[in-house]
C-alpha cells in the first residue's frame, strides 16, 4: 500500500482541467511540471509538498494565486480520496503514480508530458515492463481483419510479448481472446474507471490471478463508460505499446448521424504525427475501409501474417524486425 | 483554541463544567491535527475527547465503532444536547441509512457513527467523495490487534484507511483495554507519529470476589439464593448461549426477574433488552459476552461470571461496565476447577481449524470467484470454521474480499506468501499464557485489582482494599437440601424450545426433551442408535411425554408423523408408535423419503444440510393431511433443517399446524 495514493488521486483528478472554455485550467503538462519541481528537483514527497504553506508554494514554486487556491481546494479532497483509495486497494486495484518504478516506462517515453499522473491497475503489473504490441481496429471489423488480429496476437504471444488492446467489440476483443487462448499476456486498457469494470473482473478472474491479464485505466476510478473516454483511451493503448498493428480502420457514425473517421483513424494519424511506426494491414481491393489511406499517409503495409510489404516490390518480403 | 475558550464551549454545548487534564491533553492534540491513541478506563469520558472537537470542527467527524448499542446510545445523548449526531448501521433499514448518508453529504451531520464494515459499502464510499471530513475516530481500537481480546478483521481495513488519510487530519483511537503489547501493536499499525496517552486503569469502586465451586449446581444454587439480595441490577455472564437460556429459565422458575441475551437473538429483541437494561426492567440480564461493550449504563451494580473468560483482559473488559457512576459495584467470578477451564481451552485449541481445511479453502478460491456460501458448500466447512480461516487468510494477505454488485466474493492474491502457520502457533501460545494468567487471578492471594492493573501494564503502587483477599468477606457456597431439591425439580421440568417457525410454513416452535451431548439422554440415544442397544429406553418416553405436556398441554392433534430415518432402522418409528398409544393420537406411516439422503451430521453447514433434505420427502395419501394438526416426531435435532423441510411439505399439502417434538437437541453451533 502506498500511503500517498490519495494525494496522487487528488492531484490527478481534482485540479480544474484546461479546456477551450477554461484556458487557465491545468494541462497534464502543468501537473507534470509541478511534479518535476517538487519530486525530482526538490526531492520532496507529495505529502510534504501538500503540507507546505501558501507562501512556500508562491516563493519556491512560483505558483500564481489562482493556482495556489486551486491546489488548496485540491488538498481538501485528499481525505475524501483516502476512503475511495482504501476501498479500491482492498479490491486489489492499485494506483501507480507517475513517479513509481512500476509505472510503464514505454508509456512515459511515448507520451512524455501527456503521460497520465496515475495508472489504476489490477493484475500482474510486471506485464507493463515486457515488450508490448498493440492491436487496434474497428468495433465492426470484417472477418479478414479478425483473422489478421488472431494471427498477430498468436504470433506475438508465442514470442512472449504482451498484447495491448482496448476492451471494445471487434478487433479489441479478438486480440484479447486470441492472447488468452494461447496463454499469452495481455493489457486491457479500459474506456472507463477501473472500479466500474466489475463484470470484466469476474470474467477474467482466472487470467488475472494467474498473471496473464493486467487491467489498466487512467480515468477516475468511478468514471462510467463514455465516448470521450474511449477516444482518450486510444492514446494510452498506443502509448503502452512498442509496436502498433492496425487490423482495420473504418469510418463510424456519430450521434448526429454523420460519418466520421473513427477512433482507430484518429489514433493512427496522431501516432504518425508523433513519428511512431505503425503497421497497417494491406486491404484487399474489395474492402471498404481506410487502411489504404493510412498506408498512403505513412503507415507501413503488412500482410495478413504481419509481414511488411515493401512498396517497391510486388512480392512479400519478410520484414527484419522482431516481434 | 486554549483550554479556557474550550471549556466555555464545553459548558454551552455539553453542559459540563470542565475537562479532566487527560481529556484536555487529548483534545488539544486532536484540535491541532494530531494522531492520538487514548487508553483510559471505562467511565473516564473518552467519548468527550472526540465529541467535543467534532463540534468545533467545520465538517463531519466519522467514528468507526463495532458496537451498535453504543452507537445508538451516544447518538441519543448527543441529540438531546442538540448536537447533530447520527449512526449508520445494519439494524436500520437501507432507506434510513441512505437518508442519513444524504444528510452527511449535505453537511448536516457533525458526528457520524458507522460500523467498520460500512467501508465495504458503495453508497458509503460514494458519499465520502462529497462529505467534508474533519476527523476520523477508531473506537474500541483494541479490535485492531490480533493480540487483543476482540480482534475484528473489519478493523484491518480501517487501519488501511487511516494510513491513507492526509497528514494533519486528526485521528483518535480509543480503548479501555489494552495491554502494553496491544498498545504497541495499535500504535505501530496506525503510525504517522501517533501520541499514546495512557491513564490508570484501576477501579476502586469495584468489590472483587472469586467463588470456587465444585459443580454447576453450586453456582445455580448460590445465585438462586443470593441474586435478589444483590443491590440494584446487573449482568450475569455465562459461557454459552445455552447457559443463558438455562440460567434464565432457572431464575424465572424462582420468580427472579431476569431475561436472556445472546447474539442469536434478532435485532429487535436485542434492542428491547438493551433498553430494558437501561430502565432497570430486570434484576439481572443473563448474557454471553455479546452484551457489554458499549452499554453506557452508569449504575450496573453487579457483574457475575459463571464461567471464566479466556484472559484477564477479557475479564477486565466485561466487568468494566459495572459502576461507571463511581458507586460500589460487586464483581463475582465463579470457578469450578474440575470443569471450567475446558471451555476457554476449547476456544483456544479448537479455535483454529486444521491446516488441511485452510488449504482446501485456498484451493477452492483459486479455482474461481466464489461467495462465502459457495465456498462453504464446495468445502463442506462449518460457517464458523470458514470465518476463522477467512479472517486468517485475509490477515495474511493470501485472499481478499471484494464486493461485486452487492455480493461479497473472495479472490486469491497472486504472488502472496504461503500460509504462515507459525503465526497461529504464536497466537495459540499467547492465548494459553493468557488463560494461565486468568487462573492465576483466581488463585492469587493478593489484591485482585492490582493483579488486573499489572496485567494491563498499569503498574500502580496504590494499596487496594477492595477484594476478598484484602478485607472483603469471602464467598462460600453452602448447599442446603431444600435448594438441591428445588434445582432437581427445575431440571425435571425444564425443556428446551425448538425454534423453527417461519413465515412460509405452518410449523410452530416445538420442544426438545433434553440436550444431546450433555446428559444421560444423549448416552441412551447413542447406545440405541449406534451400539445396537435396542429400542430407545422407556425413561426417554416418559421424558418426552413430560416435554409434550409442558409445551402443548392438552392441545389436540390429529396425527403423529415421524421422520423416516436415514440409517437407524425402526427406532424412530417404534418410539412414535409408543407416543401414539399413550397420547391417543393416530399415527401415520405415510411420510416417506423419495430419494436417498445422507446423514445430516456429516454436513458441517446449514446450506448443505438444507440441500441434503430439500424435496427429499413426500406423503403417500396427501388428502389425509388437509386441515390437520400434526405432531411431528424425530429422535435428534441439530439444525432442524429436516423438520423445517417437512413442515413446508405438510403446509403445502394443507396441514394447518405442525408441532415438532424431539427427544434431544444437539449442543453445538454458535456459542455466544
Coordinates of C-alpha atoms in Angstrom, one line a residue, chain B residues 124-615:
Chain B
X124 CA -21.0 5.0 1.7
X125 CA -17.9 5.3 -0.5
X126 CA -19.8 7.5 -2.9
X127 CA -20.9 9.7 0.0
X128 CA -17.4 10.1 1.3
X129 CA -16.4 11.7 -2.0
X130 CA -18.8 14.6 -1.2
X131 CA -18.5 14.9 2.5
X132 CA -16.5 17.5 4.3
X133 CA -14.4 15.3 6.6
X134 CA -12.8 16.8 9.7
X135 CA -11.7 13.9 11.8
X136 CA -11.6 10.1 12.0
X137 CA -12.1 8.2 15.2
X138 CA -11.5 4.5 15.8
X139 CA -13.4 3.5 18.9
X140 CA -12.6 0.2 20.7
X141 CA -9.3 0.3 18.9
X142 CA -8.1 -2.9 20.6
X143 CA -10.1 -4.6 17.9
X144 CA -7.3 -3.7 15.5
X145 CA -4.9 -6.1 17.2
X146 CA -4.8 -9.8 17.0
X147 CA -3.1 -9.8 20.4
X148 CA -6.1 -8.1 21.9
X149 CA -9.2 -9.9 23.3
X150 CA -11.5 -9.0 20.5
X151 CA -9.7 -8.8 17.1
X152 CA -12.1 -8.0 14.3
X153 CA -11.0 -8.4 10.7
X154 CA -13.0 -5.4 9.5
X155 CA -10.7 -3.2 11.5
X156 CA -7.9 -4.1 9.3
X157 CA -9.5 -2.0 6.6
X158 CA -9.9 0.9 8.9
X159 CA -6.2 0.8 9.6
X160 CA -5.5 0.9 5.9
X161 CA -7.8 3.8 5.6
X162 CA -6.1 5.7 8.5
X163 CA -2.8 5.1 6.8
X164 CA -4.1 6.8 3.6
X165 CA -5.5 9.8 5.4
X166 CA -3.6 13.0 4.8
X167 CA -1.2 14.4 7.3
X168 CA -2.9 16.9 9.6
X169 CA -6.3 15.2 9.6
X170 CA -6.9 14.4 13.2
X171 CA -7.2 10.7 14.1
X172 CA -8.2 9.5 17.6
X173 CA -8.1 5.8 18.6
X174 CA -9.6 4.9 21.9
X175 CA -9.8 1.8 24.1
X176 CA -10.3 0.9 27.7
X177 CA -8.5 -2.3 27.5
X178 CA -5.0 -2.6 26.0
X179 CA -2.0 -4.4 27.4
X180 CA 1.4 -3.0 26.5
X181 CA 1.7 -5.4 23.7
X182 CA -1.7 -4.4 22.2
X183 CA -0.9 -0.7 22.7
X184 CA 2.4 -1.1 20.8
X185 CA 0.6 -3.0 18.1
X186 CA -2.1 -0.4 17.6
X187 CA 0.4 2.5 17.6
X188 CA 2.6 0.7 15.1
X189 CA -0.3 -0.1 12.8
X190 CA -1.8 3.4 12.9
X191 CA 1.7 5.1 12.6
X192 CA 2.0 8.7 11.5
X193 CA 3.7 9.8 14.7
X194 CA 0.9 8.8 17.0
X195 CA 0.9 10.0 20.6
X196 CA 0.0 7.4 23.2
X197 CA -1.9 8.7 26.2
X198 CA -2.5 6.1 28.9
X199 CA -4.4 6.7 32.1
X200 CA -4.6 4.5 35.1
X201 CA -7.0 1.6 34.9
X202 CA -7.8 0.9 38.5
X203 CA -11.4 0.8 39.6
X204 CA -11.5 1.4 43.3
X205 CA -15.3 1.2 43.5
X206 CA -15.3 -2.5 42.5
X207 CA -15.6 -5.2 45.1
X208 CA -14.0 -8.2 43.6
X209 CA -14.7 -11.8 44.6
X210 CA -13.9 -15.2 43.4
X211 CA -16.1 -18.2 44.4
X212 CA -14.6 -21.6 43.9
X213 CA -17.3 -24.3 43.5
X214 CA -17.4 -28.0 42.7
X215 CA -20.3 -28.1 40.2
X216 CA -22.6 -26.1 38.1
X217 CA -25.4 -26.9 40.6
X218 CA -23.5 -25.0 43.3
X219 CA -23.3 -21.9 41.1
X220 CA -27.0 -22.2 40.3
X221 CA -28.0 -22.6 43.9
X222 CA -25.8 -19.8 45.2
X223 CA -27.2 -17.5 42.5
X224 CA -30.8 -18.6 43.1
X225 CA -30.4 -17.9 46.7
X226 CA -28.5 -14.6 46.6
X227 CA -29.1 -12.7 43.5
X228 CA -32.1 -11.0 44.8
X229 CA -30.0 -9.8 47.7
X230 CA -27.6 -8.0 45.4
X231 CA -28.0 -4.3 45.2
X232 CA -29.6 -2.7 42.1
X233 CA -29.5 -4.6 38.8
X234 CA -26.7 -6.3 37.0
X235 CA -25.4 -8.8 34.4
X236 CA -24.7 -12.5 34.7
X237 CA -22.3 -13.6 32.1
X238 CA -22.4 -17.3 31.1
X239 CA -20.0 -19.1 28.8
X240 CA -22.5 -20.3 26.1
X241 CA -25.9 -19.4 24.6
X242 CA -27.4 -22.5 26.1
X243 CA -26.4 -21.4 29.5
X244 CA -28.1 -18.1 29.1
X245 CA -31.3 -20.0 28.4
X246 CA -30.8 -22.4 31.3
X247 CA -30.0 -19.7 33.9
X248 CA -32.8 -17.6 32.6
X249 CA -35.3 -20.4 33.0
X250 CA -33.9 -21.2 36.4
X251 CA -34.4 -17.6 37.6
X252 CA -37.8 -17.5 36.1
X253 CA -38.6 -20.7 37.9
X254 CA -37.6 -18.9 41.1
X255 CA -39.6 -15.8 40.1
X256 CA -36.4 -13.8 39.8
X257 CA -37.0 -11.1 37.3
X258 CA -34.4 -11.7 34.5
X259 CA -34.0 -12.2 30.8
X260 CA -31.5 -14.0 28.5
X261 CA -29.5 -12.1 25.9
X262 CA -27.1 -13.5 23.2
X263 CA -26.0 -12.9 19.7
X264 CA -28.6 -15.5 18.5
X265 CA -31.5 -13.1 19.2
X266 CA -32.9 -10.9 16.5
X267 CA -32.1 -7.2 16.4
X268 CA -35.4 -6.1 17.8
X269 CA -35.2 -8.4 20.8
X270 CA -31.7 -7.2 21.5
X271 CA -32.7 -3.6 21.3
X272 CA -35.7 -4.2 23.6
X273 CA -33.4 -5.9 26.2
X274 CA -30.8 -3.2 25.9
X275 CA -33.5 -0.6 26.5
X276 CA -34.9 -2.6 29.4
X277 CA -31.5 -2.8 30.9
X278 CA -31.2 0.9 30.9
X279 CA -34.5 1.2 32.7
X280 CA -33.7 -1.5 35.3
X281 CA -36.5 -3.6 33.9
X282 CA -34.8 -6.7 35.2
X283 CA -32.9 -7.6 38.3
X284 CA -30.5 -9.3 36.0
X285 CA -29.6 -9.9 32.4
X286 CA -28.1 -13.2 31.6
X287 CA -25.9 -12.9 28.7
X288 CA -22.9 -14.2 26.8
X289 CA -20.2 -11.7 26.1
X290 CA -22.3 -10.4 23.2
X291 CA -23.6 -7.9 25.7
X292 CA -21.5 -5.4 27.5
X293 CA -19.0 -3.5 25.4
X294 CA -20.7 -0.2 24.7
X295 CA -23.6 -0.4 27.1
X296 CA -23.4 3.1 28.6
X297 CA -25.3 2.5 31.8
X298 CA -23.9 4.2 34.8
X299 CA -25.4 2.1 37.6
X300 CA -24.8 -1.6 36.8
X301 CA -24.3 -2.7 40.4
X302 CA -23.1 -6.2 39.9
X303 CA -21.4 -8.3 37.2
X304 CA -21.2 -12.0 37.9
X305 CA -19.4 -14.6 35.7
X306 CA -20.5 -18.3 35.8
X307 CA -17.6 -19.1 33.5
X308 CA -14.0 -17.9 33.4
X309 CA -13.2 -15.7 30.5
X310 CA -10.2 -16.5 28.3
X311 CA -7.9 -14.0 29.8
X312 CA -7.7 -11.2 32.4
X313 CA -8.2 -8.7 29.6
X314 CA -11.4 -10.3 28.6
X315 CA -12.4 -10.2 32.2
X316 CA -11.4 -6.6 32.7
X317 CA -13.4 -5.6 29.6
X318 CA -16.5 -7.4 30.7
X319 CA -16.5 -6.2 34.3
X320 CA -15.6 -2.7 33.1
X321 CA -19.2 -1.8 32.5
X322 CA -20.1 -2.0 36.2
X323 CA -20.2 1.0 38.5
X324 CA -19.5 3.7 35.9
X325 CA -21.1 6.2 38.3
X326 CA -18.3 5.5 40.8
X327 CA -20.6 3.8 43.3
X328 CA -19.8 0.4 44.6
X329 CA -20.2 -2.5 42.2
X330 CA -19.9 -6.2 43.0
X331 CA -17.8 -8.3 40.8
X332 CA -18.0 -12.0 41.3
X333 CA -16.4 -14.8 39.4
X334 CA -17.4 -18.4 39.9
X335 CA -14.9 -21.1 39.1
X336 CA -15.2 -24.9 39.1
X337 CA -11.6 -26.1 38.9
X338 CA -12.8 -29.5 37.6
X339 CA -14.7 -28.2 34.6
X340 CA -14.5 -24.5 33.8
X341 CA -11.1 -24.5 32.2
X342 CA -12.4 -26.7 29.4
X343 CA -14.5 -24.2 27.6
X344 CA -11.8 -21.5 27.2
X345 CA -9.3 -24.3 26.4
X346 CA -11.6 -25.5 23.7
X347 CA -11.8 -22.0 22.3
X348 CA -8.0 -21.8 22.2
X349 CA -7.4 -25.3 20.9
X350 CA -10.4 -25.7 18.7
X351 CA -10.5 -22.1 17.6
X352 CA -8.4 -22.8 14.6
X353 CA -9.4 -25.4 12.0
X354 CA -6.8 -27.8 10.7
X355 CA -4.2 -26.7 8.1
X356 CA -5.8 -29.0 5.6
X357 CA -9.0 -27.0 5.8
X358 CA -7.1 -23.8 5.2
X359 CA -5.6 -25.4 2.1
X360 CA -9.0 -26.6 1.0
X361 CA -10.3 -23.0 1.1
X362 CA -7.2 -21.6 -0.8
X363 CA -7.6 -24.2 -3.5
X364 CA -11.3 -23.5 -3.8
X365 CA -10.7 -19.8 -4.2
X366 CA -8.0 -20.4 -6.8
X367 CA -10.5 -22.2 -9.0
X368 CA -13.0 -19.4 -9.2
X369 CA -14.6 -16.3 -7.8
X370 CA -17.0 -17.5 -5.1
X371 CA -19.1 -16.2 -2.3
X372 CA -18.9 -17.4 1.3
X373 CA -21.9 -19.6 0.8
X374 CA -20.4 -21.1 -2.3
X375 CA -17.1 -21.8 -0.6
X376 CA -18.8 -23.3 2.4
X377 CA -20.8 -25.6 0.1
X378 CA -17.7 -26.6 -2.0
X379 CA -15.6 -27.3 1.0
X380 CA -18.2 -28.7 3.4
X381 CA -16.9 -26.5 6.2
X382 CA -18.9 -25.0 9.1
X383 CA -19.6 -21.4 8.6
X384 CA -17.8 -20.6 11.9
X385 CA -14.7 -22.5 10.7
X386 CA -14.8 -20.8 7.4
X387 CA -14.9 -17.4 9.1
X388 CA -11.9 -18.2 11.2
X389 CA -10.0 -19.4 8.0
X390 CA -11.2 -16.4 6.1
X391 CA -10.0 -13.9 8.7
X392 CA -6.6 -15.5 8.9
X393 CA -6.2 -15.6 5.1
X394 CA -7.3 -12.0 4.8
X395 CA -4.9 -11.1 7.6
X396 CA -2.0 -12.8 5.9
X397 CA -2.9 -11.2 2.5
X398 CA -3.5 -14.6 0.8
X399 CA -7.1 -13.8 -0.2
X400 CA -9.0 -10.6 -0.4
X401 CA -12.7 -9.8 0.0
X402 CA -14.2 -7.9 -2.9
X403 CA -17.8 -6.6 -3.4
X404 CA -19.3 -7.4 -6.8
X405 CA -22.7 -5.9 -7.3
X406 CA -23.6 -6.2 -3.6
X407 CA -22.3 -9.7 -3.3
X408 CA -19.1 -10.4 -1.5
X409 CA -16.6 -12.7 -3.3
X410 CA -13.2 -14.0 -2.4
X411 CA -10.2 -13.5 -4.6
X412 CA -6.8 -15.2 -4.4
X413 CA -4.0 -12.7 -4.2
X414 CA -1.4 -13.6 -6.8
X415 CA 2.2 -13.9 -5.6
X416 CA 1.0 -13.8 -2.0
X417 CA 3.1 -15.6 0.7
X418 CA 2.2 -19.2 1.6
X419 CA 0.2 -19.9 4.7
X420 CA 2.1 -18.9 7.8
X421 CA 1.2 -21.4 10.4
X422 CA 3.9 -20.1 12.8
X423 CA 1.7 -17.1 13.4
X424 CA -1.1 -19.4 14.6
X425 CA 1.3 -21.2 16.9
X426 CA 2.5 -17.9 18.4
X427 CA -1.1 -16.7 18.9
X428 CA -2.1 -20.0 20.4
X429 CA 0.9 -19.9 22.8
X430 CA 0.0 -16.3 23.8
X431 CA -3.6 -17.2 24.4
X432 CA -2.7 -20.2 26.5
X433 CA -0.5 -18.0 28.6
X434 CA -3.4 -15.5 29.0
X435 CA -5.6 -18.3 30.2
X436 CA -3.0 -19.3 32.7
X437 CA -3.0 -15.7 33.9
X438 CA -6.7 -15.9 34.3
X439 CA -6.3 -18.9 36.6
X440 CA -3.6 -17.0 38.5
X441 CA -6.2 -14.3 39.1
X442 CA -8.4 -16.9 40.6
X443 CA -5.7 -18.3 42.8
X444 CA -4.0 -15.1 43.8
X445 CA -3.9 -14.3 47.5
X446 CA -3.0 -10.7 46.8
X447 CA -5.1 -7.7 45.6
X448 CA -7.2 -8.7 42.6
X449 CA -7.4 -5.2 41.3
X450 CA -3.6 -4.8 41.5
X451 CA -3.3 -8.1 39.6
X452 CA -5.6 -6.8 36.8
X453 CA -3.8 -3.4 36.7
X454 CA -0.4 -5.1 36.5
X455 CA -1.6 -7.4 33.7
X456 CA -2.8 -4.4 31.7
X457 CA 0.6 -2.7 32.1
X458 CA -0.6 -0.2 34.6
X459 CA 1.9 -0.7 37.3
X460 CA 0.4 1.2 40.2
X461 CA 1.7 1.4 43.7
X462 CA -1.8 2.0 45.1
X463 CA -2.8 -0.1 48.1
X464 CA -6.1 -1.7 47.3
X465 CA -8.6 -3.0 49.9
X466 CA -11.4 -3.9 47.5
X467 CA -11.4 -7.7 47.2
X468 CA -11.9 -10.8 49.1
X469 CA -8.1 -11.1 49.6
X470 CA -7.8 -7.6 51.0
X471 CA -10.5 -7.3 53.6
X472 CA -13.8 -8.2 51.9
X473 CA -15.6 -11.4 53.2
X474 CA -15.0 -14.4 51.0
X475 CA -18.0 -16.1 49.3
X476 CA -18.7 -19.6 50.5
X477 CA -21.2 -21.7 48.7
X478 CA -23.2 -23.8 51.1
X479 CA -25.8 -26.2 49.5
X480 CA -28.9 -26.9 51.6
X481 CA -31.1 -29.9 50.8
X482 CA -34.0 -27.6 50.2
X483 CA -32.2 -25.9 47.3
X484 CA -30.9 -29.2 45.9
X485 CA -34.5 -30.4 45.7
X486 CA -35.6 -27.1 44.1
X487 CA -32.9 -27.5 41.4
X488 CA -33.8 -31.1 40.8
X489 CA -37.4 -30.1 40.3
X490 CA -36.4 -27.4 37.9
X491 CA -34.3 -29.7 35.9
X492 CA -37.1 -32.2 35.6
X493 CA -39.5 -29.6 34.3
X494 CA -37.3 -27.6 32.0
X495 CA -37.5 -28.3 28.4
X496 CA -35.7 -26.6 25.6
X497 CA -37.6 -24.9 22.7
X498 CA -37.1 -25.9 19.1
X499 CA -37.2 -22.6 17.3
X500 CA -38.4 -23.5 13.8
X501 CA -41.2 -21.0 12.9
X502 CA -41.1 -19.3 9.6
X503 CA -43.4 -17.2 7.5
X504 CA -43.9 -19.7 4.7
X505 CA -44.8 -22.6 6.9
X506 CA -47.5 -23.6 9.4
X507 CA -44.9 -25.2 11.6
X508 CA -44.8 -23.8 15.2
X509 CA -41.9 -23.8 17.6
X510 CA -41.6 -27.2 19.2
X511 CA -39.9 -28.8 22.2
X512 CA -36.9 -31.0 22.9
X513 CA -37.0 -33.3 25.9
X514 CA -33.3 -32.8 26.5
X515 CA -29.9 -31.9 25.2
X516 CA -27.8 -34.4 23.3
X517 CA -24.3 -34.4 24.5
X518 CA -24.6 -33.1 28.0
X519 CA -26.8 -35.6 29.7
X520 CA -27.6 -39.3 30.2
X521 CA -30.2 -38.8 27.5
X522 CA -27.6 -38.4 24.9
X523 CA -25.8 -41.6 26.0
X524 CA -29.0 -43.6 25.9
X525 CA -29.8 -42.4 22.4
X526 CA -26.3 -43.2 21.3
X527 CA -26.4 -46.7 22.6
X528 CA -29.7 -47.4 20.8
X529 CA -28.7 -45.8 17.5
X530 CA -25.0 -46.8 17.2
X531 CA -24.3 -49.6 19.6
X532 CA -27.3 -52.0 18.8
X533 CA -28.8 -51.1 22.2
X534 CA -32.3 -51.9 21.0
X535 CA -35.3 -49.5 21.2
X536 CA -34.9 -46.2 23.0
X537 CA -35.4 -46.9 26.7
X538 CA -38.7 -46.1 28.4
X539 CA -37.3 -43.2 30.5
X540 CA -36.9 -41.3 27.3
X541 CA -40.6 -41.9 26.5
X542 CA -41.5 -40.6 30.0
X543 CA -39.3 -37.5 29.5
X544 CA -40.6 -36.8 26.0
X545 CA -44.2 -37.1 27.2
X546 CA -43.4 -34.7 30.0
X547 CA -41.9 -32.3 27.5
X548 CA -45.1 -32.7 25.4
X549 CA -47.4 -31.9 28.3
X550 CA -45.3 -28.9 29.3
X551 CA -45.2 -27.4 25.8
X552 CA -48.5 -28.4 24.4
X553 CA -50.7 -29.1 27.5
X554 CA -53.9 -30.8 26.4
X555 CA -53.8 -29.5 22.9
X556 CA -55.4 -31.8 20.4
X557 CA -53.5 -33.3 17.5
X558 CA -55.0 -35.3 14.6
X559 CA -51.9 -37.2 13.6
X560 CA -48.5 -38.2 14.7
X561 CA -45.9 -38.4 11.9
X562 CA -42.3 -39.4 12.3
X563 CA -39.3 -38.6 10.2
X564 CA -38.2 -41.5 8.1
X565 CA -34.6 -42.3 9.2
X566 CA -31.5 -42.5 7.1
X567 CA -29.8 -45.3 9.0
X568 CA -31.2 -46.3 12.4
X569 CA -33.9 -48.7 11.3
X570 CA -37.2 -48.6 13.1
X571 CA -36.1 -46.9 16.3
X572 CA -37.9 -43.7 15.5
X573 CA -41.0 -45.5 14.2
X574 CA -41.2 -47.7 17.3
X575 CA -40.9 -44.7 19.6
X576 CA -43.5 -42.7 17.6
X577 CA -45.9 -45.7 18.0
X578 CA -45.4 -45.7 21.7
X579 CA -46.1 -41.9 21.8
X580 CA -49.2 -42.5 19.7
X581 CA -50.5 -45.1 22.1
X582 CA -50.0 -43.0 25.2
X583 CA -51.2 -39.8 23.7
X584 CA -54.0 -41.5 21.8
X585 CA -53.2 -39.7 18.6
X586 CA -53.4 -41.7 15.3
X587 CA -50.1 -42.5 13.8
X588 CA -49.4 -42.3 10.1
X589 CA -46.6 -44.2 8.3
X590 CA -47.2 -42.3 5.1
X591 CA -44.4 -39.8 5.3
X592 CA -41.7 -41.2 3.0
X593 CA -38.4 -40.4 1.5
X594 CA -38.5 -40.0 -2.2
X595 CA -34.7 -40.1 -2.6
X596 CA -31.8 -41.2 -0.6
X597 CA -30.4 -38.6 1.8
X598 CA -27.2 -38.7 3.7
X599 CA -27.0 -38.4 7.5
X600 CA -27.3 -34.7 8.3
X601 CA -24.4 -34.9 10.8
X602 CA -21.9 -35.4 8.0
X603 CA -22.6 -31.9 6.8
X604 CA -20.8 -29.1 8.6
X605 CA -23.0 -26.3 7.5
X606 CA -26.7 -25.4 7.1
X607 CA -26.5 -24.8 3.4
X608 CA -25.5 -28.4 2.8
X609 CA -27.9 -29.7 5.4
X610 CA -30.7 -27.9 3.7
X611 CA -29.7 -29.2 0.3
X612 CA -29.5 -32.7 1.6
X613 CA -33.1 -32.8 2.6
X614 CA -34.6 -30.4 0.1
X615 CA -37.5 -32.1 -1.7

